Short mmCIF file of C-alpha atoms in Angstrom, two decimals:
data_model
loop_
_atom_site.label_atom_id
_atom_site.label_comp_id
_atom_site.label_asym_id
_atom_site.label_seq_id
_atom_site.Cartn_x
_atom_site.Cartn_y
_atom_site.Cartn_z
CA UNK A 1 16.81 51.43 -39.05
CA UNK A 2 15.29 53.88 -36.59
CA UNK A 3 13.93 57.10 -38.26
CA UNK A 4 13.15 60.23 -36.38
CA UNK A 5 10.53 62.66 -38.09
CA UNK A 6 10.49 66.20 -36.83
CA UNK A 7 7.38 68.18 -37.40
CA UNK A 8 5.41 64.99 -37.36
CA UNK A 9 2.12 66.61 -36.67
CA UNK A 10 2.26 69.05 -39.58
CA UNK A 11 0.38 68.62 -42.81
CA UNK A 12 3.32 66.95 -44.56
CA UNK A 13 4.69 65.38 -41.45
CA UNK A 14 1.46 63.34 -40.89
CA UNK A 15 1.82 61.91 -44.57
CA UNK A 16 5.51 61.10 -43.98
CA UNK A 17 4.53 59.00 -40.87
CA UNK A 18 1.86 57.25 -42.96
CA UNK A 19 4.31 56.56 -45.85
CA UNK A 20 6.96 55.25 -43.43
CA UNK A 21 4.36 52.77 -42.07
CA UNK A 22 4.27 51.21 -45.49
CA UNK A 23 8.01 50.74 -45.66
CA UNK A 24 8.76 47.54 -43.67
CA UNK A 25 11.69 47.09 -41.29
CA UNK A 26 11.87 50.50 -39.77
CA UNK A 27 11.21 51.90 -36.31
CA UNK A 28 9.52 55.27 -36.53
CA UNK A 29 10.00 58.08 -33.89
CA UNK A 30 7.67 61.04 -34.22
CA UNK A 31 8.73 64.35 -32.64
CA UNK A 32 5.80 66.35 -31.32
CA UNK A 33 5.62 69.58 -29.31
CA UNK A 34 2.84 68.43 -26.89
CA UNK A 35 0.97 65.38 -25.74
CA UNK A 36 -2.10 67.03 -27.20
CA UNK A 37 -0.57 66.99 -30.67
CA UNK A 38 0.66 63.34 -30.19
CA UNK A 39 -2.97 62.37 -29.18
CA UNK A 40 -4.32 63.81 -32.41
CA UNK A 41 -1.78 62.13 -34.59
CA UNK A 42 -2.13 58.75 -32.77
CA UNK A 43 -5.76 58.82 -33.35
CA UNK A 44 -5.27 59.02 -37.14
CA UNK A 45 -3.00 55.94 -37.11
CA UNK A 46 -3.90 52.13 -37.20
CA UNK A 47 -4.16 50.38 -33.88
CA UNK A 48 -1.12 48.38 -34.63
CA UNK A 49 0.98 51.42 -35.47
CA UNK A 50 4.75 51.08 -34.79
CA UNK A 51 5.30 54.85 -34.08
CA UNK A 52 6.88 56.12 -30.86
CA UNK A 53 6.09 59.69 -29.83
CA UNK A 54 8.65 61.97 -28.21
CA UNK A 55 7.55 65.42 -26.93
CA UNK A 56 10.32 67.97 -27.67
CA UNK A 57 10.84 71.62 -28.65
CA UNK A 58 13.80 72.09 -30.96
CA UNK A 59 14.30 75.53 -29.40
CA UNK A 60 14.54 74.18 -25.87
CA UNK A 61 18.10 73.48 -24.65
CA UNK A 62 18.73 69.80 -24.23
CA UNK A 63 15.71 68.52 -26.24
CA UNK A 64 17.42 67.91 -29.59
CA UNK A 65 20.17 65.81 -28.04
CA UNK A 66 17.62 63.79 -25.97
CA UNK A 67 15.46 62.78 -28.98
CA UNK A 68 18.54 61.80 -31.10
CA UNK A 69 19.43 58.87 -28.85
CA UNK A 70 19.27 55.60 -30.78
CA UNK A 71 18.29 57.41 -34.06
CA UNK A 72 19.97 56.31 -37.25
CA UNK A 73 18.37 58.66 -39.76
CA UNK A 74 16.57 62.05 -39.25
CA UNK A 75 13.72 63.36 -41.56
CA UNK A 76 13.81 67.12 -40.70
CA UNK A 77 10.29 68.44 -41.88
CA UNK A 78 9.76 70.92 -38.94
CA UNK A 79 9.84 74.57 -40.15
CA UNK A 80 8.02 77.82 -39.40
CA UNK A 81 5.23 78.24 -42.12
CA UNK A 82 3.50 81.31 -40.88
CA UNK A 83 3.62 84.29 -38.67
CA UNK A 84 6.18 87.20 -38.56
CA UNK A 85 9.47 86.87 -40.48
CA UNK A 86 11.29 86.68 -37.21
CA UNK A 87 9.11 83.86 -35.89
CA UNK A 88 9.53 81.90 -39.14
CA UNK A 89 13.31 82.28 -38.92
CA UNK A 90 13.41 81.20 -35.33
CA UNK A 91 11.25 78.05 -35.93
CA UNK A 92 13.22 77.12 -39.15
CA UNK A 93 16.80 78.22 -38.95
CA UNK A 94 17.53 78.29 -35.27
CA UNK A 95 15.69 75.09 -34.68
CA UNK A 96 17.70 73.50 -37.40
CA UNK A 97 20.88 74.83 -35.88
CA UNK A 98 20.05 73.37 -32.62
CA UNK A 99 19.13 69.93 -34.08
CA UNK A 100 22.43 69.83 -36.10
CA UNK A 101 24.57 70.91 -33.07
CA UNK A 102 23.06 67.92 -31.10
CA UNK A 103 24.49 65.51 -33.88
CA UNK A 104 27.88 65.90 -32.03
CA UNK A 105 26.40 63.92 -29.16
CA UNK A 106 24.82 61.37 -31.64
CA UNK A 107 27.60 59.84 -33.73
CA UNK A 108 25.21 57.02 -34.85
CA UNK A 109 23.09 59.43 -36.89
CA UNK A 110 24.45 58.84 -40.37
CA UNK A 111 21.85 60.59 -42.72
CA UNK A 112 19.65 63.71 -42.39
CA UNK A 113 16.90 64.28 -44.99
CA UNK A 114 16.02 67.94 -45.05
CA UNK A 115 12.76 69.16 -46.49
CA UNK A 116 13.58 72.35 -48.19
CA UNK A 117 11.46 74.31 -50.66
CA UNK A 118 11.24 75.69 -54.21
CA UNK A 119 11.50 79.11 -52.45
CA UNK A 120 15.27 78.68 -52.39
CA UNK A 121 15.56 79.14 -56.19
CA UNK A 122 16.69 82.32 -57.67
CA UNK A 123 14.27 82.70 -60.47
CA UNK A 124 14.37 86.48 -61.01
CA UNK A 125 16.79 86.34 -63.89
CA UNK A 126 15.37 83.28 -65.62
CA UNK A 127 13.49 83.96 -68.82
CA UNK A 128 9.96 82.86 -69.53
CA UNK A 129 9.92 79.21 -70.30
CA UNK A 130 13.21 78.50 -68.66
CA UNK A 131 13.52 74.97 -66.82
CA UNK A 132 13.81 75.13 -63.06
CA UNK A 133 15.92 72.13 -61.95
CA UNK A 134 18.33 71.27 -59.23
CA UNK A 135 21.05 73.13 -60.95
CA UNK A 136 19.16 76.41 -61.01
CA UNK A 137 20.99 79.09 -58.92
CA UNK A 138 19.80 79.71 -55.46
CA UNK A 139 18.15 83.02 -54.48
CA UNK A 140 20.78 85.69 -54.21
CA UNK A 141 18.54 88.26 -52.45
CA UNK A 142 16.06 86.39 -50.27
CA UNK A 143 15.61 89.45 -48.27
CA UNK A 144 13.87 90.95 -51.24
CA UNK A 145 11.38 88.08 -51.46
CA UNK A 146 9.66 87.27 -48.17
CA UNK A 147 10.44 85.85 -44.70
CA UNK A 148 9.80 82.26 -45.75
CA UNK A 149 12.15 82.24 -48.73
CA UNK A 150 14.76 83.87 -46.39
CA UNK A 151 14.30 81.26 -43.72
CA UNK A 152 14.30 78.23 -46.08
CA UNK A 153 17.43 79.38 -47.97
CA UNK A 154 19.34 80.00 -44.74
CA UNK A 155 18.13 76.64 -43.35
CA UNK A 156 19.43 74.72 -46.40
CA UNK A 157 22.74 76.72 -46.41
CA UNK A 158 23.21 75.96 -42.68
CA UNK A 159 22.43 72.32 -43.06
CA UNK A 160 24.95 71.94 -45.82
CA UNK A 161 27.62 73.65 -43.83
CA UNK A 162 27.01 71.94 -40.48
CA UNK A 163 26.52 68.40 -42.08
CA UNK A 164 29.82 68.78 -43.93
CA UNK A 165 31.62 69.71 -40.84
CA UNK A 166 30.24 66.70 -39.02
CA UNK A 167 30.99 64.30 -41.88
CA UNK A 168 27.51 63.05 -42.17
CA UNK A 169 25.23 62.49 -45.10
CA UNK A 170 22.68 65.04 -46.15
CA UNK A 171 19.82 64.53 -48.72
CA UNK A 172 17.90 67.69 -49.70
CA UNK A 173 14.21 67.62 -51.00
CA UNK A 174 12.77 70.77 -52.54
CA UNK A 175 9.03 70.39 -52.90
CA UNK A 176 6.88 72.68 -54.95
CA UNK A 177 3.30 73.49 -53.89
CA UNK A 178 2.25 70.70 -51.59
CA UNK A 179 -1.47 70.08 -51.76
CA UNK A 180 -4.14 67.65 -50.58
CA UNK A 181 -6.95 67.33 -47.97
CA UNK A 182 -5.95 69.59 -45.00
CA UNK A 183 -3.72 71.75 -47.10
CA UNK A 184 -4.19 75.32 -48.38
CA UNK A 185 -6.71 75.87 -51.06
CA UNK A 186 -4.63 78.37 -52.94
CA UNK A 187 -0.97 79.07 -53.40
CA UNK A 188 0.04 82.63 -54.05
CA UNK A 189 1.38 81.47 -57.30
CA UNK A 190 -2.23 81.35 -58.37
CA UNK A 191 -3.17 84.62 -56.83
CA UNK A 192 -4.21 86.41 -53.64
CA UNK A 193 -7.58 86.96 -51.94
CA UNK A 194 -8.31 90.53 -51.12
CA UNK A 195 -11.65 92.35 -50.45
CA UNK A 196 -13.70 89.21 -51.23
CA UNK A 197 -12.06 88.73 -54.71
CA UNK A 198 -9.32 86.39 -55.94
CA UNK A 199 -6.87 88.44 -57.78
CA UNK A 200 -5.51 85.79 -60.35
CA UNK A 201 -1.98 86.51 -61.00
CA UNK A 202 -0.63 83.13 -62.21
CA UNK A 203 -2.48 82.98 -65.59
CA UNK A 204 -1.07 80.25 -67.94
CA UNK A 205 2.03 79.74 -65.81
CA UNK A 206 2.60 76.10 -64.78
CA UNK A 207 1.72 75.35 -61.12
CA UNK A 208 4.42 72.96 -59.60
CA UNK A 209 1.92 70.95 -57.46
CA UNK A 210 3.07 68.14 -55.27
CA UNK A 211 0.43 65.90 -53.80
CA UNK A 212 1.20 65.52 -50.12
CA UNK A 213 1.32 61.61 -50.49
CA UNK A 214 3.66 61.77 -53.47
CA UNK A 215 5.80 64.20 -51.63
CA UNK A 216 5.81 61.97 -48.59
CA UNK A 217 6.80 58.88 -50.80
CA UNK A 218 9.71 60.96 -52.17
CA UNK A 219 10.89 61.76 -48.69
CA UNK A 220 10.76 58.12 -47.61
CA UNK A 221 12.63 57.07 -50.72
CA UNK A 222 15.20 59.67 -50.07
CA UNK A 223 15.52 58.38 -46.47
CA UNK A 224 15.91 54.65 -47.39
CA UNK A 225 17.53 54.45 -50.82
CA UNK A 226 21.35 54.30 -51.20
CA UNK A 227 20.90 56.02 -54.58
CA UNK A 228 19.76 59.19 -52.91
CA UNK A 229 22.92 59.67 -50.88
CA UNK A 230 24.11 63.26 -50.93
CA UNK A 231 21.60 64.27 -53.51
CA UNK A 232 19.17 67.13 -54.10
CA UNK A 233 15.76 66.57 -55.56
CA UNK A 234 12.97 68.59 -56.93
CA UNK A 235 9.71 67.12 -55.73
CA UNK A 236 6.59 67.79 -57.82
CA UNK A 237 4.11 65.82 -59.69
CA UNK A 238 4.39 64.83 -63.40
CA UNK A 239 1.13 66.37 -64.88
CA UNK A 240 1.27 70.05 -63.89
CA UNK A 241 -1.77 72.27 -64.59
CA UNK A 242 -1.51 75.84 -65.33
CA UNK A 243 -2.61 78.34 -62.55
CA UNK A 244 -5.60 79.19 -64.62
CA UNK A 245 -6.62 75.54 -65.05
CA UNK A 246 -6.33 75.11 -61.25
CA UNK A 247 -8.61 78.16 -60.60
CA UNK A 248 -11.20 77.03 -63.23
CA UNK A 249 -11.32 73.57 -61.61
CA UNK A 250 -11.78 75.14 -58.22
CA UNK A 251 -14.65 77.21 -59.47
CA UNK A 252 -16.35 74.38 -61.04
CA UNK A 253 -15.83 71.78 -58.37
CA UNK A 254 -15.91 73.90 -55.21
CA UNK A 255 -17.29 77.27 -56.11
CA UNK A 256 -17.62 80.33 -53.96
CA UNK A 257 -14.78 82.21 -55.67
CA UNK A 258 -14.98 85.51 -57.56
CA UNK A 259 -11.88 86.26 -59.52
CA UNK A 260 -10.23 89.21 -61.38
CA UNK A 261 -7.52 88.24 -63.86
CA UNK A 262 -4.48 90.53 -63.53
CA UNK A 263 -2.29 90.41 -66.54
CA UNK A 264 1.55 90.36 -66.08
CA UNK A 265 2.13 93.84 -67.41
CA UNK A 266 -0.53 95.35 -65.00
CA UNK A 267 0.87 93.39 -62.01
CA UNK A 268 4.40 94.66 -62.79
CA UNK A 269 3.08 98.25 -63.14
CA UNK A 270 1.20 97.87 -59.69
CA UNK A 271 4.41 96.41 -58.18
CA UNK A 272 6.44 99.46 -59.21
CA UNK A 273 3.98 101.83 -57.79
CA UNK A 274 3.79 99.82 -54.47
CA UNK A 275 7.52 99.83 -54.24
CA UNK A 276 7.76 103.56 -55.06
CA UNK A 277 5.22 104.54 -52.40
CA UNK A 278 6.95 102.23 -49.87
CA UNK A 279 10.05 104.11 -50.27
CA UNK A 280 8.40 107.47 -50.47
CA UNK A 281 6.29 106.72 -47.28
CA UNK A 282 9.36 105.23 -45.48
CA UNK A 283 7.62 101.99 -45.02
CA UNK A 284 4.16 102.99 -44.11
CA UNK A 285 2.86 100.87 -46.96
CA UNK A 286 4.33 97.37 -46.84
CA UNK A 287 6.12 96.33 -50.00
CA UNK A 288 4.40 92.97 -50.37
CA UNK A 289 4.54 93.07 -54.14
CA UNK A 290 7.62 94.51 -55.67
CA UNK A 291 9.06 94.12 -59.26
CA UNK A 292 11.53 91.62 -57.88
CA UNK A 293 8.88 89.43 -56.31
CA UNK A 294 6.66 89.69 -59.39
CA UNK A 295 9.50 88.84 -61.74
CA UNK A 296 10.49 85.81 -59.49
CA UNK A 297 7.00 84.25 -59.11
CA UNK A 298 4.91 85.27 -62.00
CA UNK A 299 7.02 84.76 -65.18
CA UNK A 300 6.10 81.33 -66.39
CA UNK A 301 8.81 78.60 -66.20
CA UNK A 302 8.91 74.88 -66.56
CA UNK A 303 9.90 72.43 -63.82
CA UNK A 304 11.97 69.26 -63.92
CA UNK A 305 11.72 66.28 -61.52
CA UNK A 306 13.69 63.69 -63.71
CA UNK A 307 16.40 63.37 -60.94
CA UNK A 308 13.74 62.18 -58.54
CA UNK A 309 12.57 59.73 -61.07
CA UNK A 310 16.11 58.38 -61.54
CA UNK A 311 16.25 57.04 -58.03
CA UNK A 312 12.90 55.15 -58.56
CA UNK A 313 10.28 57.50 -57.52
CA UNK A 314 6.86 57.38 -59.12
CA UNK A 315 3.68 59.40 -58.28
CA UNK A 316 1.20 57.34 -56.27
CA UNK A 317 -1.54 59.84 -56.85
CA UNK A 318 -2.27 61.30 -60.41
CA UNK A 319 -2.92 65.05 -60.67
CA UNK A 320 -6.42 64.35 -61.91
CA UNK A 321 -7.08 62.16 -58.82
CA UNK A 322 -5.32 64.51 -56.48
CA UNK A 323 -7.27 67.65 -57.52
CA UNK A 324 -10.48 65.58 -57.39
CA UNK A 325 -9.77 64.54 -53.79
CA UNK A 326 -8.60 67.99 -52.85
CA UNK A 327 -11.64 69.72 -54.22
CA UNK A 328 -14.03 67.16 -52.84
CA UNK A 329 -12.52 67.81 -49.33
CA UNK A 330 -12.87 71.53 -49.73
CA UNK A 331 -16.50 71.20 -51.03
CA UNK A 332 -17.23 68.99 -47.95
CA UNK A 333 -15.99 71.91 -45.68
CA UNK A 334 -18.54 74.30 -47.11
CA UNK A 335 -21.42 71.81 -46.91
#
Protein backbone atom coordinates (compact mmCIF):
# COMPACT_ATOMS: atom_id res chain seq x y z
CA UNK A 1 0.00 0.00 0.00
CA UNK A 2 1.31 3.44 -0.95
CA UNK A 3 0.43 6.12 1.61
CA UNK A 4 0.63 9.88 1.03
CA UNK A 5 1.08 12.13 4.08
CA UNK A 6 0.24 15.80 3.61
CA UNK A 7 1.77 18.29 6.00
CA UNK A 8 4.64 15.84 6.53
CA UNK A 9 7.07 18.44 7.89
CA UNK A 10 4.71 19.70 10.59
CA UNK A 11 4.95 18.80 14.28
CA UNK A 12 2.46 15.95 13.93
CA UNK A 13 3.42 15.09 10.35
CA UNK A 14 6.99 14.21 11.32
CA UNK A 15 5.72 11.76 13.93
CA UNK A 16 3.28 10.22 11.45
CA UNK A 17 6.18 9.55 9.08
CA UNK A 18 8.13 7.99 11.96
CA UNK A 19 5.20 5.75 12.96
CA UNK A 20 4.61 4.65 9.37
CA UNK A 21 8.25 3.59 9.16
CA UNK A 22 7.51 1.06 11.90
CA UNK A 23 4.54 -0.37 9.98
CA UNK A 24 6.06 -2.82 7.49
CA UNK A 25 4.90 -3.32 3.95
CA UNK A 26 4.01 0.24 2.98
CA UNK A 27 5.48 2.78 0.61
CA UNK A 28 5.49 6.26 2.16
CA UNK A 29 5.19 9.50 0.19
CA UNK A 30 5.70 12.75 2.11
CA UNK A 31 4.24 15.98 0.75
CA UNK A 32 6.44 18.99 1.48
CA UNK A 33 6.16 22.58 0.32
CA UNK A 34 9.84 23.08 -0.51
CA UNK A 35 13.11 21.24 -0.98
CA UNK A 36 14.42 22.97 2.16
CA UNK A 37 11.62 21.43 4.23
CA UNK A 38 12.32 18.04 2.67
CA UNK A 39 16.01 18.27 3.60
CA UNK A 40 15.16 18.98 7.24
CA UNK A 41 12.79 16.02 7.45
CA UNK A 42 15.15 13.72 5.55
CA UNK A 43 17.96 14.52 7.99
CA UNK A 44 15.81 13.28 10.89
CA UNK A 45 15.11 9.90 9.27
CA UNK A 46 17.25 6.74 9.28
CA UNK A 47 19.66 6.26 6.38
CA UNK A 48 17.60 3.33 5.08
CA UNK A 49 14.37 5.33 5.20
CA UNK A 50 11.74 4.27 2.66
CA UNK A 51 10.21 7.72 2.24
CA UNK A 52 9.74 9.47 -1.09
CA UNK A 53 9.43 13.25 -1.01
CA UNK A 54 7.18 15.25 -3.33
CA UNK A 55 7.17 19.06 -3.38
CA UNK A 56 3.67 20.44 -3.78
CA UNK A 57 1.44 23.26 -2.62
CA UNK A 58 -2.16 22.19 -2.15
CA UNK A 59 -3.23 25.70 -3.13
CA UNK A 60 -1.45 25.51 -6.49
CA UNK A 61 -3.50 24.37 -9.47
CA UNK A 62 -2.40 20.96 -10.68
CA UNK A 63 -0.26 20.01 -7.68
CA UNK A 64 -2.85 17.90 -5.81
CA UNK A 65 -3.63 15.73 -8.85
CA UNK A 66 0.08 15.25 -9.54
CA UNK A 67 0.92 13.96 -6.07
CA UNK A 68 -2.05 11.54 -5.99
CA UNK A 69 -0.69 9.44 -8.84
CA UNK A 70 -0.06 5.90 -7.62
CA UNK A 71 -1.42 6.65 -4.12
CA UNK A 72 -3.74 4.19 -2.36
CA UNK A 73 -4.46 6.02 0.92
CA UNK A 74 -4.06 9.67 1.96
CA UNK A 75 -3.33 10.88 5.49
CA UNK A 76 -4.36 14.52 5.36
CA UNK A 77 -2.58 16.29 8.21
CA UNK A 78 -1.92 19.62 6.49
CA UNK A 79 -3.79 22.57 7.98
CA UNK A 80 -3.35 26.23 8.86
CA UNK A 81 -2.40 26.41 12.53
CA UNK A 82 -1.63 30.09 12.96
CA UNK A 83 -1.99 33.49 11.37
CA UNK A 84 -5.05 35.50 10.47
CA UNK A 85 -8.40 33.66 10.27
CA UNK A 86 -8.49 34.08 6.49
CA UNK A 87 -5.03 32.51 6.18
CA UNK A 88 -6.00 29.55 8.37
CA UNK A 89 -9.16 29.05 6.34
CA UNK A 90 -7.23 29.14 3.08
CA UNK A 91 -4.61 26.62 4.21
CA UNK A 92 -7.17 24.33 5.84
CA UNK A 93 -10.47 24.42 3.96
CA UNK A 94 -9.45 25.56 0.48
CA UNK A 95 -6.42 23.26 0.46
CA UNK A 96 -8.65 20.32 1.48
CA UNK A 97 -11.16 21.15 -1.24
CA UNK A 98 -8.40 21.19 -3.88
CA UNK A 99 -7.07 17.85 -2.65
CA UNK A 100 -10.49 16.20 -2.68
CA UNK A 101 -11.34 17.62 -6.10
CA UNK A 102 -8.20 15.92 -7.41
CA UNK A 103 -9.58 12.55 -6.29
CA UNK A 104 -11.69 12.55 -9.46
CA UNK A 105 -8.47 11.97 -11.39
CA UNK A 106 -7.23 9.35 -8.92
CA UNK A 107 -9.82 6.54 -8.75
CA UNK A 108 -7.31 4.20 -7.08
CA UNK A 109 -7.31 6.28 -3.85
CA UNK A 110 -9.72 4.33 -1.67
CA UNK A 111 -9.35 5.92 1.78
CA UNK A 112 -8.61 9.36 3.19
CA UNK A 113 -7.67 9.73 6.85
CA UNK A 114 -8.47 13.26 7.98
CA UNK A 115 -6.81 14.77 11.02
CA UNK A 116 -9.54 16.96 12.51
CA UNK A 117 -9.63 18.44 16.01
CA UNK A 118 -11.47 18.65 19.33
CA UNK A 119 -12.25 22.22 18.23
CA UNK A 120 -15.16 20.94 16.12
CA UNK A 121 -17.20 19.96 19.19
CA UNK A 122 -20.01 22.21 20.36
CA UNK A 123 -19.43 22.15 24.09
CA UNK A 124 -21.10 25.44 25.01
CA UNK A 125 -24.33 23.81 26.15
CA UNK A 126 -22.74 20.82 27.90
CA UNK A 127 -22.90 20.87 31.69
CA UNK A 128 -19.85 20.57 33.91
CA UNK A 129 -18.71 16.95 34.07
CA UNK A 130 -20.36 15.95 30.78
CA UNK A 131 -18.53 13.40 28.63
CA UNK A 132 -17.18 14.55 25.27
CA UNK A 133 -17.19 11.62 22.84
CA UNK A 134 -17.65 11.11 19.11
CA UNK A 135 -21.42 11.53 19.45
CA UNK A 136 -21.14 15.00 21.02
CA UNK A 137 -22.85 17.55 18.71
CA UNK A 138 -20.59 19.62 16.50
CA UNK A 139 -20.12 23.34 17.03
CA UNK A 140 -23.19 25.25 15.85
CA UNK A 141 -21.52 28.66 15.96
CA UNK A 142 -17.83 28.28 15.07
CA UNK A 143 -17.76 31.96 14.10
CA UNK A 144 -18.30 32.74 17.79
CA UNK A 145 -15.25 30.70 18.75
CA UNK A 146 -12.13 31.48 16.70
CA UNK A 147 -10.65 31.14 13.23
CA UNK A 148 -9.15 27.73 13.94
CA UNK A 149 -12.44 26.19 15.12
CA UNK A 150 -14.23 27.63 12.10
CA UNK A 151 -11.64 26.28 9.66
CA UNK A 152 -11.45 22.79 11.18
CA UNK A 153 -15.23 22.40 11.37
CA UNK A 154 -15.71 23.48 7.76
CA UNK A 155 -12.82 21.24 6.71
CA UNK A 156 -14.42 18.18 8.28
CA UNK A 157 -17.86 18.99 6.90
CA UNK A 158 -16.41 19.51 3.43
CA UNK A 159 -14.49 16.23 3.61
CA UNK A 160 -17.59 14.27 4.57
CA UNK A 161 -19.61 15.82 1.75
CA UNK A 162 -16.96 15.41 -0.96
CA UNK A 163 -15.88 11.89 0.00
CA UNK A 164 -19.52 10.73 0.04
CA UNK A 165 -20.01 12.17 -3.46
CA UNK A 166 -16.91 10.34 -4.71
CA UNK A 167 -17.86 7.05 -3.07
CA UNK A 168 -14.56 6.73 -1.21
CA UNK A 169 -13.87 5.89 2.42
CA UNK A 170 -13.29 8.54 5.10
CA UNK A 171 -11.80 8.05 8.55
CA UNK A 172 -11.76 11.08 10.87
CA UNK A 173 -9.51 11.50 13.89
CA UNK A 174 -10.10 14.29 16.38
CA UNK A 175 -7.01 14.85 18.55
CA UNK A 176 -7.13 16.80 21.76
CA UNK A 177 -4.09 18.87 22.81
CA UNK A 178 -1.11 17.37 20.96
CA UNK A 179 2.11 17.75 22.94
CA UNK A 180 5.70 16.57 22.98
CA UNK A 181 9.21 17.88 22.22
CA UNK A 182 8.91 20.57 19.58
CA UNK A 183 5.30 21.36 20.42
CA UNK A 184 3.75 24.28 22.27
CA UNK A 185 4.41 24.55 25.99
CA UNK A 186 0.89 25.68 26.88
CA UNK A 187 -2.57 25.14 25.49
CA UNK A 188 -5.05 27.98 25.89
CA UNK A 189 -7.10 25.46 27.87
CA UNK A 190 -4.50 25.93 30.64
CA UNK A 191 -4.30 29.70 30.29
CA UNK A 192 -2.82 32.62 28.38
CA UNK A 193 0.43 34.53 28.74
CA UNK A 194 0.04 38.29 29.03
CA UNK A 195 2.30 40.99 30.44
CA UNK A 196 4.82 38.41 31.66
CA UNK A 197 2.23 36.43 33.62
CA UNK A 198 0.38 33.20 32.98
CA UNK A 199 -3.29 33.82 33.60
CA UNK A 200 -4.33 30.33 34.66
CA UNK A 201 -7.87 29.71 33.45
CA UNK A 202 -8.25 25.92 33.35
CA UNK A 203 -8.09 25.18 37.08
CA UNK A 204 -9.15 21.63 37.89
CA UNK A 205 -10.53 20.96 34.40
CA UNK A 206 -9.16 17.86 32.69
CA UNK A 207 -6.61 18.60 29.96
CA UNK A 208 -7.18 16.27 26.95
CA UNK A 209 -3.51 15.66 26.17
CA UNK A 210 -2.39 13.49 23.28
CA UNK A 211 1.32 12.74 23.10
CA UNK A 212 2.45 13.29 19.52
CA UNK A 213 3.71 9.68 19.23
CA UNK A 214 0.45 8.26 20.58
CA UNK A 215 -1.49 10.47 18.19
CA UNK A 216 0.66 9.36 15.25
CA UNK A 217 0.13 5.70 16.20
CA UNK A 218 -3.65 6.26 16.21
CA UNK A 219 -3.48 7.83 12.75
CA UNK A 220 -1.42 4.96 11.34
CA UNK A 221 -3.84 2.44 12.86
CA UNK A 222 -6.76 4.32 11.30
CA UNK A 223 -4.92 4.17 7.98
CA UNK A 224 -4.21 0.45 7.96
CA UNK A 225 -6.96 -1.19 10.01
CA UNK A 226 -10.12 -2.52 8.32
CA UNK A 227 -11.89 -1.97 11.68
CA UNK A 228 -11.42 1.79 11.31
CA UNK A 229 -13.33 2.02 8.02
CA UNK A 230 -15.75 4.93 8.02
CA UNK A 231 -15.14 5.68 11.69
CA UNK A 232 -14.62 8.82 13.74
CA UNK A 233 -12.27 8.66 16.71
CA UNK A 234 -11.32 10.88 19.62
CA UNK A 235 -7.55 10.82 20.12
CA UNK A 236 -6.21 11.52 23.59
CA UNK A 237 -4.15 9.73 26.20
CA UNK A 238 -5.64 7.61 28.97
CA UNK A 239 -4.23 9.36 32.05
CA UNK A 240 -5.29 12.98 31.76
CA UNK A 241 -3.97 15.55 34.23
CA UNK A 242 -5.90 18.62 35.24
CA UNK A 243 -4.85 21.97 33.84
CA UNK A 244 -3.67 22.92 37.33
CA UNK A 245 -1.57 19.75 37.63
CA UNK A 246 0.06 20.48 34.28
CA UNK A 247 0.95 24.02 35.36
CA UNK A 248 2.34 22.86 38.71
CA UNK A 249 4.50 20.25 36.98
CA UNK A 250 5.73 22.87 34.54
CA UNK A 251 6.72 25.22 37.34
CA UNK A 252 8.53 22.42 39.16
CA UNK A 253 10.32 20.88 36.20
CA UNK A 254 10.86 23.83 33.87
CA UNK A 255 10.27 26.98 35.92
CA UNK A 256 10.24 30.56 34.76
CA UNK A 257 6.48 31.01 34.97
CA UNK A 258 4.60 33.42 37.19
CA UNK A 259 0.91 32.61 37.29
CA UNK A 260 -2.33 34.15 38.50
CA UNK A 261 -5.29 31.86 39.06
CA UNK A 262 -8.44 33.29 37.50
CA UNK A 263 -11.58 31.57 38.88
CA UNK A 264 -14.35 30.76 36.45
CA UNK A 265 -16.78 33.36 37.80
CA UNK A 266 -14.17 36.08 37.36
CA UNK A 267 -13.33 34.93 33.85
CA UNK A 268 -17.01 34.96 32.92
CA UNK A 269 -17.42 38.45 34.36
CA UNK A 270 -14.40 39.68 32.43
CA UNK A 271 -15.70 38.01 29.27
CA UNK A 272 -19.00 39.84 29.55
CA UNK A 273 -17.18 43.16 30.00
CA UNK A 274 -14.94 42.50 26.99
CA UNK A 275 -17.90 41.52 24.82
CA UNK A 276 -19.87 44.57 25.95
CA UNK A 277 -17.04 46.98 25.22
CA UNK A 278 -16.38 45.27 21.89
CA UNK A 279 -19.92 46.05 20.84
CA UNK A 280 -19.91 49.55 22.29
CA UNK A 281 -16.60 50.43 20.62
CA UNK A 282 -17.72 48.84 17.34
CA UNK A 283 -14.89 46.39 17.32
CA UNK A 284 -12.00 48.57 18.51
CA UNK A 285 -11.30 46.02 21.26
CA UNK A 286 -11.12 42.47 19.83
CA UNK A 287 -13.57 40.11 21.50
CA UNK A 288 -10.96 37.40 22.16
CA UNK A 289 -12.76 36.21 25.28
CA UNK A 290 -16.54 36.17 25.24
CA UNK A 291 -19.03 34.33 27.43
CA UNK A 292 -19.51 31.85 24.57
CA UNK A 293 -15.79 31.05 24.38
CA UNK A 294 -15.48 30.90 28.16
CA UNK A 295 -18.42 28.53 28.48
CA UNK A 296 -17.10 26.36 25.64
CA UNK A 297 -13.52 25.99 26.90
CA UNK A 298 -13.43 26.53 30.65
CA UNK A 299 -16.32 24.49 32.04
CA UNK A 300 -14.75 21.19 33.07
CA UNK A 301 -15.76 18.14 31.05
CA UNK A 302 -14.63 14.53 30.78
CA UNK A 303 -13.28 12.87 27.66
CA UNK A 304 -13.74 9.40 26.21
CA UNK A 305 -11.38 7.53 23.84
CA UNK A 306 -12.94 4.08 24.18
CA UNK A 307 -13.86 3.93 20.49
CA UNK A 308 -10.18 4.30 19.58
CA UNK A 309 -9.28 1.54 22.04
CA UNK A 310 -11.92 -0.69 20.43
CA UNK A 311 -9.92 -0.91 17.17
CA UNK A 312 -6.74 -1.91 18.99
CA UNK A 313 -5.02 1.36 19.90
CA UNK A 314 -2.88 1.53 23.03
CA UNK A 315 -0.78 4.53 24.11
CA UNK A 316 2.89 3.93 23.45
CA UNK A 317 3.91 6.77 25.81
CA UNK A 318 2.40 7.12 29.29
CA UNK A 319 1.36 10.57 30.42
CA UNK A 320 3.99 10.53 33.16
CA UNK A 321 6.75 9.70 30.68
CA UNK A 322 5.37 12.11 28.10
CA UNK A 323 5.36 15.05 30.49
CA UNK A 324 8.84 14.16 31.73
CA UNK A 325 10.10 14.12 28.14
CA UNK A 326 8.28 17.34 27.23
CA UNK A 327 9.44 19.29 30.27
CA UNK A 328 12.99 18.01 29.90
CA UNK A 329 13.02 19.29 26.32
CA UNK A 330 11.70 22.71 27.40
CA UNK A 331 14.20 22.90 30.25
CA UNK A 332 16.99 22.16 27.77
CA UNK A 333 15.89 25.08 25.59
CA UNK A 334 16.39 27.42 28.53
CA UNK A 335 19.83 26.07 29.48
